[in-house]
mmCIF file of C-alpha atoms in Angstrom:
data_model
loop_
_atom_site.group_PDB
_atom_site.id
_atom_site.type_symbol
_atom_site.label_atom_id
_atom_site.label_comp_id
_atom_site.label_asym_id
_atom_site.label_seq_id
_atom_site.Cartn_x
_atom_site.Cartn_y
_atom_site.Cartn_z
ATOM 1 C CA MET A 8 -2.502 -9.325 15.822
ATOM 2 C CA ARG A 9 0.902 -11.451 14.790
ATOM 3 C CA ILE A 10 1.854 -10.957 11.190
ATOM 4 C CA SER A 11 4.911 -12.731 9.076
ATOM 5 C CA VAL A 12 6.852 -10.568 7.276
ATOM 6 C CA LEU A 13 9.083 -12.053 4.297
ATOM 7 C CA PHE A 14 12.404 -10.498 5.150
ATOM 8 C CA SER A 15 15.706 -10.458 3.131
ATOM 9 C CA GLY A 16 17.537 -8.153 4.964
ATOM 10 C CA GLY A 17 17.397 -5.454 2.242
ATOM 11 C CA LYS A 18 15.560 -1.853 2.726
ATOM 12 C CA ASP A 19 11.900 -2.881 1.293
ATOM 13 C CA SER A 20 10.855 -5.799 3.784
ATOM 14 C CA SER A 21 12.808 -3.637 6.741
ATOM 15 C CA LEU A 22 10.715 -0.516 5.811
ATOM 16 C CA SER A 23 7.421 -2.291 5.471
ATOM 17 C CA ALA A 24 8.162 -3.930 8.891
ATOM 18 C CA LEU A 25 8.711 -0.641 10.622
ATOM 19 C CA LEU A 26 5.706 0.798 8.799
ATOM 20 C CA MET A 27 3.314 -1.841 10.347
ATOM 21 C CA GLU A 28 5.241 -1.980 14.006
ATOM 22 C CA PRO A 29 2.708 0.517 15.774
ATOM 23 C CA PHE A 30 -0.062 -1.864 14.593
ATOM 24 C CA PHE A 31 0.861 -5.622 14.480
ATOM 25 C CA GLU A 32 2.884 -7.796 16.399
ATOM 26 C CA ILE A 33 5.870 -7.994 13.727
ATOM 27 C CA GLU A 34 7.642 -11.450 13.048
ATOM 28 C CA LEU A 35 10.204 -11.454 10.627
ATOM 29 C CA VAL A 36 10.510 -15.004 8.524
ATOM 30 C CA THR A 37 13.414 -15.400 5.975
ATOM 31 C CA CYS A 38 12.906 -18.033 3.201
ATOM 32 C CA SER A 39 16.238 -20.182 2.635
ATOM 33 C CA PHE A 40 16.844 -23.149 0.392
ATOM 34 C CA GLY A 41 20.053 -23.841 2.418
ATOM 35 C CA LEU A 42 22.444 -23.452 -0.013
ATOM 36 C CA LEU A 43 23.569 -20.054 1.385
ATOM 37 C CA PRO A 44 23.532 -19.174 5.045
ATOM 38 C CA ASN A 45 20.937 -16.428 4.135
ATOM 39 C CA GLY A 46 19.048 -17.028 7.114
ATOM 40 C CA GLU A 47 21.931 -16.223 9.287
ATOM 41 C CA LEU A 48 22.701 -12.852 7.745
ATOM 42 C CA ALA A 49 19.229 -11.596 8.057
ATOM 43 C CA ALA A 50 19.145 -13.209 11.391
ATOM 44 C CA LYS A 51 21.702 -10.635 12.546
ATOM 45 C CA THR A 52 19.846 -7.842 10.486
ATOM 46 C CA ALA A 53 16.428 -8.616 12.164
ATOM 47 C CA LYS A 54 18.270 -8.647 15.520
ATOM 48 C CA LYS A 55 19.885 -5.127 15.173
ATOM 49 C CA LEU A 56 16.144 -4.211 13.771
ATOM 50 C CA GLY A 57 14.705 -5.637 17.514
ATOM 51 C CA PHE A 58 12.217 -7.973 15.962
ATOM 52 C CA PRO A 59 11.843 -11.904 16.438
ATOM 53 C CA HIS A 60 12.954 -13.626 13.117
ATOM 54 C CA ARG A 61 13.041 -17.898 11.561
ATOM 55 C CA VAL A 62 14.473 -19.606 8.949
ATOM 56 C CA LEU A 63 11.512 -21.003 6.746
ATOM 57 C CA PHE A 64 13.384 -23.627 4.427
ATOM 58 C CA LEU A 65 12.004 -24.185 1.349
ATOM 59 C CA GLU A 66 11.716 -27.160 -0.732
ATOM 60 C CA ARG A 67 14.389 -27.818 -3.074
ATOM 61 C CA GLU A 68 12.026 -28.785 -5.951
ATOM 62 C CA ILE A 69 11.432 -24.898 -5.857
ATOM 63 C CA LEU A 70 15.015 -23.990 -6.541
ATOM 64 C CA GLU A 71 15.298 -26.204 -9.311
ATOM 65 C CA LYS A 72 12.179 -25.760 -11.288
ATOM 66 C CA ALA A 73 13.366 -21.619 -10.861
ATOM 67 C CA TYR A 74 16.782 -22.779 -12.338
ATOM 68 C CA GLU A 75 14.691 -24.537 -15.282
ATOM 69 C CA GLU A 76 12.890 -21.502 -15.766
ATOM 70 C CA ILE A 77 15.645 -18.800 -15.922
ATOM 71 C CA MET A 78 17.773 -21.436 -18.120
ATOM 72 C CA LYS A 79 14.792 -21.232 -20.669
ATOM 73 C CA ASN A 80 14.226 -17.660 -20.288
ATOM 74 C CA GLY A 81 17.239 -16.140 -20.174
ATOM 75 C CA PHE A 82 16.575 -13.582 -17.789
ATOM 76 C CA PRO A 83 15.517 -13.908 -14.313
ATOM 77 C CA LYS A 84 12.117 -12.317 -14.175
ATOM 78 C CA SER A 85 9.742 -15.433 -14.443
ATOM 79 C CA ALA A 86 12.181 -17.507 -11.808
ATOM 80 C CA ILE A 87 12.022 -15.028 -9.022
ATOM 81 C CA ASN A 88 8.411 -14.511 -9.089
ATOM 82 C CA TYR A 89 7.925 -18.271 -9.505
ATOM 83 C CA ILE A 90 10.525 -18.367 -6.049
ATOM 84 C CA HIS A 91 8.437 -16.037 -4.329
ATOM 85 C CA GLU A 92 4.722 -17.335 -5.093
ATOM 86 C CA LYS A 93 6.051 -20.641 -3.355
ATOM 87 C CA ALA A 94 7.381 -18.781 -0.523
ATOM 88 C CA VAL A 95 4.497 -17.229 0.230
ATOM 89 C CA GLU A 96 2.483 -20.387 -0.325
ATOM 90 C CA THR A 97 4.863 -22.177 1.975
ATOM 91 C CA LEU A 98 4.514 -19.829 4.602
ATOM 92 C CA ALA A 99 0.427 -19.411 4.330
ATOM 93 C CA SER A 100 0.488 -23.462 4.610
ATOM 94 C CA ASP A 101 1.821 -22.825 8.486
ATOM 95 C CA PRO A 102 -1.867 -23.358 10.252
ATOM 96 C CA GLU A 103 -0.237 -20.925 12.971
ATOM 97 C CA VAL A 104 0.640 -17.978 10.164
ATOM 98 C CA GLU A 105 -2.831 -15.660 9.718
ATOM 99 C CA LEU A 106 -1.017 -12.239 8.139
ATOM 100 C CA ILE A 107 1.658 -12.306 5.955
ATOM 101 C CA ALA A 108 3.792 -9.252 4.475
ATOM 102 C CA ASP A 109 6.428 -8.318 1.957
ATOM 103 C CA GLY A 110 8.133 -5.872 0.705
ATOM 104 C CA THR A 111 6.295 -5.421 -2.601
ATOM 105 C CA ARG A 112 6.476 -1.562 -3.621
ATOM 106 C CA ARG A 113 4.334 -0.021 -6.294
ATOM 107 C CA ASP A 114 7.086 0.326 -8.869
ATOM 108 C CA ASP A 115 8.406 -3.387 -8.555
ATOM 109 C CA ARG A 116 8.083 -5.797 -11.264
ATOM 110 C CA VAL A 117 10.084 -8.319 -9.653
ATOM 111 C CA PRO A 118 8.979 -10.265 -7.476
ATOM 112 C CA VAL A 119 5.237 -9.493 -7.426
ATOM 113 C CA LEU A 120 2.259 -11.563 -7.089
ATOM 114 C CA SER A 121 -0.574 -10.381 -9.617
ATOM 115 C CA ILE A 122 -3.701 -9.994 -7.851
ATOM 116 C CA SER A 123 -5.196 -13.110 -8.937
ATOM 117 C CA GLN A 124 -2.280 -15.026 -7.567
ATOM 118 C CA ILE A 125 -3.071 -13.275 -3.972
ATOM 119 C CA ARG A 126 -6.902 -13.923 -3.969
ATOM 120 C CA SER A 127 -6.141 -17.699 -4.540
ATOM 121 C CA ILE A 128 -3.589 -17.718 -1.799
ATOM 122 C CA GLU A 129 -5.727 -16.040 0.607
ATOM 123 C CA ASP A 130 -8.717 -18.057 -0.335
ATOM 124 C CA ARG A 131 -6.955 -21.462 -0.360
ATOM 125 C CA LEU A 132 -4.840 -20.698 2.422
ATOM 126 C CA GLY A 133 -7.330 -18.713 4.943
ATOM 127 C CA VAL A 134 -4.465 -15.903 5.148
ATOM 128 C CA GLN A 135 -4.743 -12.254 4.592
ATOM 129 C CA TYR A 136 -1.612 -10.967 2.650
ATOM 130 C CA ILE A 137 -0.452 -7.203 2.748
ATOM 131 C CA CYS A 138 1.783 -5.167 0.812
ATOM 132 C CA PRO A 139 2.069 -2.098 2.868
ATOM 133 C CA LEU A 140 4.802 -0.667 0.197
ATOM 134 C CA LYS A 141 2.028 -1.052 -2.575
ATOM 135 C CA GLY A 142 1.067 2.335 -2.204
ATOM 136 C CA TYR A 143 4.566 3.895 -2.025
ATOM 137 C CA GLY A 144 6.568 5.280 -4.623
ATOM 138 C CA LYS A 145 10.428 5.058 -4.811
ATOM 139 C CA LYS A 146 11.101 8.313 -4.155
ATOM 140 C CA THR A 147 8.795 8.227 -0.868
ATOM 141 C CA VAL A 148 10.649 4.790 0.050
ATOM 142 C CA SER A 149 13.717 6.526 -0.274
ATOM 143 C CA ILE A 150 12.713 9.188 1.918
ATOM 144 C CA LEU A 151 11.398 6.739 4.693
ATOM 145 C CA VAL A 152 14.572 4.757 4.052
ATOM 146 C CA GLU A 153 16.659 7.580 4.687
ATOM 147 C CA ARG A 154 15.115 8.680 7.553
ATOM 148 C CA TYR A 155 14.330 5.524 9.545
ATOM 149 C CA LEU A 156 17.576 3.086 8.701
ATOM 150 C CA ARG A 157 20.932 2.807 8.233
ATOM 151 C CA ILE A 158 21.868 1.000 5.168
ATOM 152 C CA GLU A 159 24.720 -0.137 2.817
ATOM 153 C CA GLU A 160 24.249 -0.292 -0.808
ATOM 154 C CA GLY A 161 26.183 -1.928 -3.563
ATOM 155 C CA PRO A 162 26.464 -3.764 -6.969
ATOM 156 C CA SER A 163 24.471 -7.034 -6.517
ATOM 157 C CA GLU A 164 27.135 -9.626 -7.364
ATOM 158 C CA SER A 165 28.986 -8.254 -4.080
ATOM 159 C CA THR A 166 26.542 -7.188 -1.433
ATOM 160 C CA GLN A 167 24.722 -9.605 0.785
ATOM 161 C CA LYS A 168 21.265 -10.069 0.625
ATOM 162 C CA ALA A 169 19.391 -12.776 2.193
ATOM 163 C CA ASP A 170 17.196 -13.117 -0.995
ATOM 164 C CA TYR A 171 16.011 -15.328 -3.486
ATOM 165 C CA GLU A 172 18.199 -14.253 -6.151
ATOM 166 C CA ALA A 173 21.339 -14.555 -4.155
ATOM 167 C CA GLU A 174 20.552 -18.568 -3.772
ATOM 168 C CA LEU A 175 19.505 -19.165 -7.097
ATOM 169 C CA ARG A 176 22.815 -17.120 -8.587
ATOM 170 C CA GLU A 177 24.365 -19.451 -6.274
ATOM 171 C CA LEU A 178 23.019 -22.850 -8.217
ATOM 172 C CA ILE A 179 24.181 -21.502 -11.400
ATOM 173 C CA ARG A 180 27.504 -20.508 -9.983
ATOM 174 C CA GLN A 181 27.912 -24.039 -9.096
ATOM 175 C CA ARG A 182 26.772 -25.513 -12.280
ATOM 176 C CA ASP A 183 27.330 -23.299 -15.535
ATOM 177 C CA GLY A 184 29.873 -21.022 -13.528
ATOM 178 C CA GLU A 185 30.115 -17.429 -12.795
ATOM 179 C CA GLU A 186 30.086 -15.993 -16.342
ATOM 180 C CA LYS A 187 26.479 -17.421 -16.595
ATOM 181 C CA ILE A 188 25.515 -15.523 -13.774
ATOM 182 C CA LYS A 189 26.732 -12.028 -15.467
ATOM 183 C CA GLU A 190 25.255 -13.499 -18.718
ATOM 184 C CA LEU A 191 21.395 -14.153 -16.791
ATOM 185 C CA PHE A 192 21.292 -11.573 -14.270
ATOM 186 C CA PRO A 193 21.612 -7.358 -15.098
ATOM 187 C CA SER A 194 23.722 -6.308 -12.655
ATOM 188 C CA HIS A 195 21.866 -3.781 -10.028
ATOM 189 C CA ILE A 196 22.615 -1.719 -6.761
ATOM 190 C CA GLN A 197 21.563 -3.781 -3.899
ATOM 191 C CA SER A 198 20.646 -2.530 -0.216
ATOM 192 C CA HIS A 199 21.759 -4.727 3.039
ATOM 193 C CA VAL A 200 20.175 -2.775 6.219
ATOM 194 C CA LEU A 201 22.677 -2.329 9.062
ATOM 195 C CA SER A 202 20.838 -0.953 12.016
ATOM 196 C CA ARG A 203 17.826 1.457 12.689
ATOM 197 C CA LYS A 204 18.394 5.275 12.882
ATOM 198 C CA ASN A 205 16.616 6.684 15.694
ATOM 199 C CA TYR A 206 15.134 9.425 14.098
ATOM 200 C CA PRO A 207 15.300 12.713 14.161
ATOM 201 C CA GLU A 208 18.826 12.924 15.988
ATOM 202 C CA GLU A 209 20.846 10.918 13.765
ATOM 203 C CA SER A 210 18.981 11.564 10.249
ATOM 204 C CA MET A 211 19.447 15.370 10.800
ATOM 205 C CA PRO A 212 22.135 16.807 9.247
ATOM 206 C CA MET B 29 7.023 15.690 6.729
ATOM 207 C CA ARG B 30 3.522 16.822 6.330
ATOM 208 C CA ILE B 31 1.237 15.033 4.126
ATOM 209 C CA SER B 32 -2.029 16.067 2.854
ATOM 210 C CA VAL B 33 -4.724 13.441 3.154
ATOM 211 C CA LEU B 34 -7.897 13.534 1.024
ATOM 212 C CA PHE B 35 -10.462 12.989 3.689
ATOM 213 C CA SER B 36 -14.025 12.076 3.540
ATOM 214 C CA GLY B 37 -14.884 11.125 7.154
ATOM 215 C CA GLY B 38 -15.130 7.509 5.915
ATOM 216 C CA LYS B 39 -13.409 4.845 7.172
ATOM 217 C CA ASP B 40 -10.563 4.726 4.520
ATOM 218 C CA SER B 41 -9.438 8.080 4.481
ATOM 219 C CA SER B 42 -9.540 8.075 8.134
ATOM 220 C CA LEU B 43 -7.629 4.532 8.658
ATOM 221 C CA SER B 44 -5.419 5.983 5.910
ATOM 222 C CA ALA B 45 -4.434 8.917 8.373
ATOM 223 C CA LEU B 46 -4.150 6.627 11.633
ATOM 224 C CA LEU B 47 -1.900 4.389 9.419
ATOM 225 C CA MET B 48 0.469 6.922 8.733
ATOM 226 C CA GLU B 49 0.232 8.962 11.842
ATOM 227 C CA PRO B 50 3.566 7.742 13.440
ATOM 228 C CA PHE B 51 5.544 8.500 10.306
ATOM 229 C CA PHE B 52 3.930 11.522 8.911
ATOM 230 C CA GLU B 53 2.773 14.864 10.239
ATOM 231 C CA ILE B 54 -1.020 14.451 8.968
ATOM 232 C CA GLU B 55 -3.306 17.090 7.359
ATOM 233 C CA LEU B 56 -6.900 16.143 6.448
ATOM 234 C CA VAL B 57 -8.161 17.900 3.330
ATOM 235 C CA THR B 58 -11.634 17.925 2.441
ATOM 236 C CA CYS B 59 -12.623 19.122 -1.340
ATOM 237 C CA SER B 60 -16.112 20.285 -1.906
ATOM 238 C CA PHE B 61 -17.888 21.855 -4.796
ATOM 239 C CA GLY B 62 -20.228 24.220 -2.145
ATOM 240 C CA LEU B 63 -22.893 22.291 -3.096
ATOM 241 C CA LEU B 64 -23.475 20.521 0.134
ATOM 242 C CA PRO B 65 -21.827 21.397 3.592
ATOM 243 C CA ASN B 66 -19.277 18.534 2.768
ATOM 244 C CA GLY B 67 -16.524 20.656 4.649
ATOM 245 C CA GLU B 68 -17.868 21.386 7.730
ATOM 246 C CA LEU B 69 -19.485 17.402 7.936
ATOM 247 C CA ALA B 70 -15.626 16.266 7.667
ATOM 248 C CA ALA B 71 -14.293 18.684 9.991
ATOM 249 C CA LYS B 72 -16.346 17.382 12.663
ATOM 250 C CA THR B 73 -14.756 13.771 12.087
ATOM 251 C CA ALA B 74 -11.492 15.469 11.543
ATOM 252 C CA LYS B 75 -11.560 16.783 15.486
ATOM 253 C CA LYS B 76 -12.743 13.642 16.933
ATOM 254 C CA LEU B 77 -9.910 12.111 15.129
ATOM 255 C CA GLY B 78 -7.498 14.739 16.647
ATOM 256 C CA PHE B 79 -6.050 15.927 13.070
ATOM 257 C CA PRO B 80 -6.017 19.207 11.502
ATOM 258 C CA HIS B 81 -8.588 19.756 8.579
ATOM 259 C CA ARG B 82 -8.980 21.994 5.974
ATOM 260 C CA VAL B 83 -11.646 22.284 3.147
ATOM 261 C CA LEU B 84 -10.399 22.818 -0.486
ATOM 262 C CA PHE B 85 -13.077 24.109 -2.851
ATOM 263 C CA LEU B 86 -13.095 22.305 -6.420
ATOM 264 C CA GLU B 87 -13.714 24.502 -9.591
ATOM 265 C CA ARG B 88 -17.707 24.299 -10.579
ATOM 266 C CA GLU B 89 -16.448 23.169 -13.924
ATOM 267 C CA ILE B 90 -15.246 20.381 -12.937
ATOM 268 C CA LEU B 91 -18.279 19.003 -11.230
ATOM 269 C CA GLU B 92 -20.253 20.027 -14.351
ATOM 270 C CA LYS B 93 -17.693 17.737 -16.444
ATOM 271 C CA ALA B 94 -18.513 14.949 -14.035
ATOM 272 C CA TYR B 95 -22.505 15.524 -14.784
ATOM 273 C CA GLU B 96 -22.368 15.326 -18.248
ATOM 274 C CA GLU B 97 -19.963 12.184 -17.724
ATOM 275 C CA ILE B 98 -22.272 10.336 -16.026
ATOM 276 C CA MET B 99 -25.323 11.525 -18.063
ATOM 277 C CA LYS B 100 -23.380 10.377 -21.315
ATOM 278 C CA ASN B 101 -22.452 6.517 -19.323
ATOM 279 C CA GLY B 102 -25.214 6.113 -17.040
ATOM 280 C CA PHE B 103 -23.488 4.909 -14.497
ATOM 281 C CA PRO B 104 -21.052 6.681 -11.852
ATOM 282 C CA LYS B 105 -17.836 5.478 -11.978
ATOM 283 C CA SER B 106 -15.634 7.528 -14.816
ATOM 284 C CA ALA B 107 -17.583 10.320 -13.454
ATOM 285 C CA ILE B 108 -16.113 9.974 -10.160
ATOM 286 C CA ASN B 109 -12.824 8.828 -11.137
ATOM 287 C CA TYR B 110 -12.810 12.263 -12.983
ATOM 288 C CA ILE B 111 -13.672 14.377 -9.914
ATOM 289 C CA HIS B 112 -10.829 12.700 -8.044
ATOM 290 C CA GLU B 113 -8.093 13.098 -10.692
ATOM 291 C CA LYS B 114 -8.870 16.741 -10.606
ATOM 292 C CA ALA B 115 -9.049 16.791 -6.757
ATOM 293 C CA VAL B 116 -6.077 15.411 -6.592
ATOM 294 C CA GLU B 117 -4.760 17.475 -9.345
ATOM 295 C CA THR B 118 -5.761 20.865 -7.751
ATOM 296 C CA LEU B 119 -4.133 19.536 -4.216
ATOM 297 C CA ALA B 120 -0.905 18.991 -6.093
ATOM 298 C CA SER B 121 -1.164 22.402 -7.316
ATOM 299 C CA ASP B 122 -0.649 24.012 -3.868
ATOM 300 C CA PRO B 123 2.835 24.924 -3.844
ATOM 301 C CA GLU B 124 3.267 24.009 0.184
ATOM 302 C CA VAL B 125 1.817 20.628 -0.320
ATOM 303 C CA GLU B 126 4.400 17.975 -1.221
ATOM 304 C CA LEU B 127 3.195 14.862 -0.026
ATOM 305 C CA ILE B 128 -0.588 13.335 -1.009
ATOM 306 C CA ALA B 129 -2.323 10.751 0.325
ATOM 307 C CA ASP B 130 -5.894 9.183 0.061
ATOM 308 C CA GLY B 131 -7.744 6.239 1.121
ATOM 309 C CA THR B 132 -7.662 3.785 -2.296
ATOM 310 C CA ARG B 133 -7.382 0.069 -1.206
ATOM 311 C CA ARG B 134 -6.344 -2.976 -2.836
ATOM 312 C CA ASP B 135 -9.805 -4.011 -4.389
ATOM 313 C CA ASP B 136 -11.309 -0.523 -5.019
ATOM 314 C CA ARG B 137 -12.362 0.075 -8.580
ATOM 315 C CA VAL B 138 -13.693 3.994 -7.816
ATOM 316 C CA PRO B 139 -12.037 6.133 -7.140
ATOM 317 C CA VAL B 140 -8.763 4.993 -8.534
ATOM 318 C CA LEU B 141 -6.081 6.505 -10.387
ATOM 319 C CA SER B 142 -3.968 4.407 -12.610
ATOM 320 C CA ILE B 143 -0.485 4.002 -12.299
ATOM 321 C CA SER B 144 0.036 6.403 -15.761
ATOM 322 C CA GLN B 145 -2.262 9.133 -13.927
ATOM 323 C CA ILE B 146 -0.404 8.896 -11.062
ATOM 324 C CA ARG B 147 3.257 9.293 -12.642
ATOM 325 C CA SER B 148 1.820 11.865 -14.460
ATOM 326 C CA ILE B 149 0.547 14.001 -11.553
ATOM 327 C CA GLU B 150 3.741 13.204 -9.417
ATOM 328 C CA ASP B 151 6.005 14.358 -12.511
ATOM 329 C CA ARG B 152 4.083 17.590 -13.618
ATOM 330 C CA LEU B 153 3.160 19.039 -10.159
ATOM 331 C CA GLY B 154 6.176 17.855 -8.271
ATOM 332 C CA VAL B 155 4.539 16.046 -5.255
ATOM 333 C CA GLN B 156 4.477 12.659 -4.261
ATOM 334 C CA TYR B 157 1.174 10.302 -3.957
ATOM 335 C CA ILE B 158 0.950 7.774 -1.727
ATOM 336 C CA CYS B 159 -2.125 5.290 -1.490
ATOM 337 C CA PRO B 160 -1.145 3.652 2.040
ATOM 338 C CA LEU B 161 -4.304 1.076 1.844
ATOM 339 C CA LYS B 162 -3.188 -0.176 -1.797
ATOM 340 C CA GLY B 163 -1.384 -3.153 -0.512
ATOM 341 C CA TYR B 164 -4.382 -4.395 2.160
ATOM 342 C CA GLY B 165 -7.412 -6.076 0.810
ATOM 343 C CA LYS B 166 -11.082 -5.444 2.187
ATOM 344 C CA LYS B 167 -10.722 -8.163 5.434
ATOM 345 C CA THR B 168 -7.301 -6.675 6.626
ATOM 346 C CA VAL B 169 -8.862 -2.899 6.711
ATOM 347 C CA SER B 170 -12.313 -4.460 8.128
ATOM 348 C CA ILE B 171 -10.436 -5.558 11.127
ATOM 349 C CA LEU B 172 -8.161 -2.440 11.334
ATOM 350 C CA VAL B 173 -11.544 -0.385 11.138
ATOM 351 C CA GLU B 174 -12.841 -2.789 14.065
ATOM 352 C CA ARG B 175 -10.007 -2.036 16.226
ATOM 353 C CA TYR B 176 -9.042 1.301 16.073
ATOM 354 C CA LEU B 177 -12.211 2.989 14.626
ATOM 355 C CA ARG B 178 -15.980 3.692 15.650
ATOM 356 C CA ILE B 179 -18.063 3.901 12.913
ATOM 357 C CA GLU B 180 -21.513 3.958 11.505
ATOM 358 C CA GLU B 181 -23.057 2.390 8.360
ATOM 359 C CA GLY B 182 -25.649 2.806 6.191
ATOM 360 C CA PRO B 183 -27.248 2.663 2.873
ATOM 361 C CA SER B 184 -25.758 5.194 0.315
ATOM 362 C CA GLU B 185 -28.779 7.565 0.154
ATOM 363 C CA SER B 186 -28.979 8.150 4.266
ATOM 364 C CA THR B 187 -25.501 8.298 5.522
ATOM 365 C CA GLN B 188 -23.807 11.279 5.287
ATOM 366 C CA LYS B 189 -20.320 11.155 3.967
ATOM 367 C CA ALA B 190 -18.342 14.373 2.890
ATOM 368 C CA ASP B 191 -17.458 12.649 -0.272
ATOM 369 C CA TYR B 192 -17.631 13.341 -4.814
ATOM 370 C CA GLU B 193 -20.496 11.083 -4.667
ATOM 371 C CA ALA B 194 -22.710 12.849 -2.398
ATOM 372 C CA GLU B 195 -22.573 16.172 -4.409
ATOM 373 C CA LEU B 196 -22.877 14.894 -7.428
ATOM 374 C CA ARG B 197 -26.142 12.971 -6.496
ATOM 375 C CA GLU B 198 -27.204 16.367 -4.964
ATOM 376 C CA LEU B 199 -26.939 18.201 -8.424
ATOM 377 C CA ILE B 200 -28.359 15.409 -10.269
ATOM 378 C CA ARG B 201 -31.476 15.444 -7.389
ATOM 379 C CA GLN B 202 -31.406 19.473 -8.008
ATOM 380 C CA ARG B 203 -31.697 18.813 -12.253
ATOM 381 C CA ASP B 204 -33.496 15.790 -12.298
ATOM 382 C CA GLY B 205 -35.227 14.865 -9.335
ATOM 383 C CA GLU B 206 -34.710 11.715 -6.736
ATOM 384 C CA GLU B 207 -35.601 9.026 -9.321
ATOM 385 C CA LYS B 208 -32.832 9.888 -11.603
ATOM 386 C CA ILE B 209 -30.318 9.392 -9.040
ATOM 387 C CA LYS B 210 -31.594 5.637 -7.875
ATOM 388 C CA GLU B 211 -31.339 4.859 -11.524
ATOM 389 C CA LEU B 212 -27.905 6.137 -12.141
ATOM 390 C CA PHE B 213 -26.526 4.800 -8.511
ATOM 391 C CA PRO B 214 -26.530 1.428 -7.196
ATOM 392 C CA SER B 215 -27.063 1.523 -3.474
ATOM 393 C CA HIS B 216 -24.075 0.662 -1.154
ATOM 394 C CA ILE B 217 -23.534 0.451 2.064
ATOM 395 C CA GLN B 218 -21.738 3.465 3.433
ATOM 396 C CA SER B 219 -19.394 4.217 6.200
ATOM 397 C CA HIS B 220 -18.953 7.390 8.705
ATOM 398 C CA VAL B 221 -16.735 7.482 11.175
ATOM 399 C CA LEU B 222 -17.419 8.840 14.645
ATOM 400 C CA SER B 223 -14.311 8.557 16.346
ATOM 401 C CA ARG B 224 -11.460 7.032 17.735
ATOM 402 C CA LYS B 225 -11.615 3.807 19.745
ATOM 403 C CA ASN B 226 -9.289 3.566 22.734
ATOM 404 C CA TYR B 227 -7.696 0.405 21.392
ATOM 405 C CA PRO B 228 -7.060 -1.809 23.034
ATOM 406 C CA GLU B 229 -9.165 -1.511 26.120
ATOM 407 C CA GLU B 230 -12.828 -0.635 24.032
ATOM 408 C CA SER B 231 -12.249 -2.889 20.928
ATOM 409 C CA MET B 232 -11.806 -6.034 23.243
ATOM 410 C CA PRO B 233 -14.970 -7.858 24.084
#
């Protein structure tokens, strides 16, 4: 049973794939507007993890609408959620895709789909949507990441991650300059996965 | 890393244990008020699944309070949720227990803990609480159950399952008779797990 996992190269989507690996045939899918080399960056990480990977290009108008949204609101939450919803829909529209997963965690507020958005996508597009980390709190996720993954962490402005935020930031940089990005995006710590750890040997002190 | 999984012998708690098996050391825990042989029933299923199992006896006053609740409300939701919260708290109070899981699914309405109840238990009692099926919809759970478990299904009044509902029903039977049970509990389909399937051979047509 093949499952397509939305993959940014970050720890949550990587851990999601690892948790499902014993039960599903994993395919990693990175969505990109082609504005940054997100697909190539994620492909390298996918290779390190040992999963097949492909890039799914999203319609440019999705990014434009997200740009309007963030400019209107002054903060990124609804813009990022909008892109995420459209990414899941685009993937779900592929007739070969029957199961979709992402790295949404219990305590995430963005990007996250509401239960009614999920049911609507499942019913309209004939897919099943799974969030393997949805029942896991932050502390448990950290323990599992520490055990199974080698990661690199840093502030969002300098850490390479193939997510929607990176491309939305890039569009704002091109149109409105560096200062506007600082104004709209609160700085936060991002993770970038380097490889698997060969538990238990490598994770033991 | 040992995790204590609340276990009724039903398909959801069994599947939860299976999904976590590659990543945690599983211990199944069946809560009982001692009113029915729930512990023995679940122990047999646990043995078939190949997991260590123990029975945790809950304070009788929890069942009494749940009885008051169902008599007041006229339906079982809040009574069952109350027992579930107290069961998780009782298990979390064991100093040797650091991780707790249950079989709560995405679409479950009972028993389910709210996000604030979960955070309160985690903070007060120093545990991590995990719901491995929280991000799985009904259809995906059915597919996984079909693949990995051999189950028996039937109406709730005749299917043996070691859950809180069985003991609450029994108390009402003793005090108020069979008719009262039919009035308070809507009949629904329950599952009882018989054994694992040795995927892929046995689940293939």
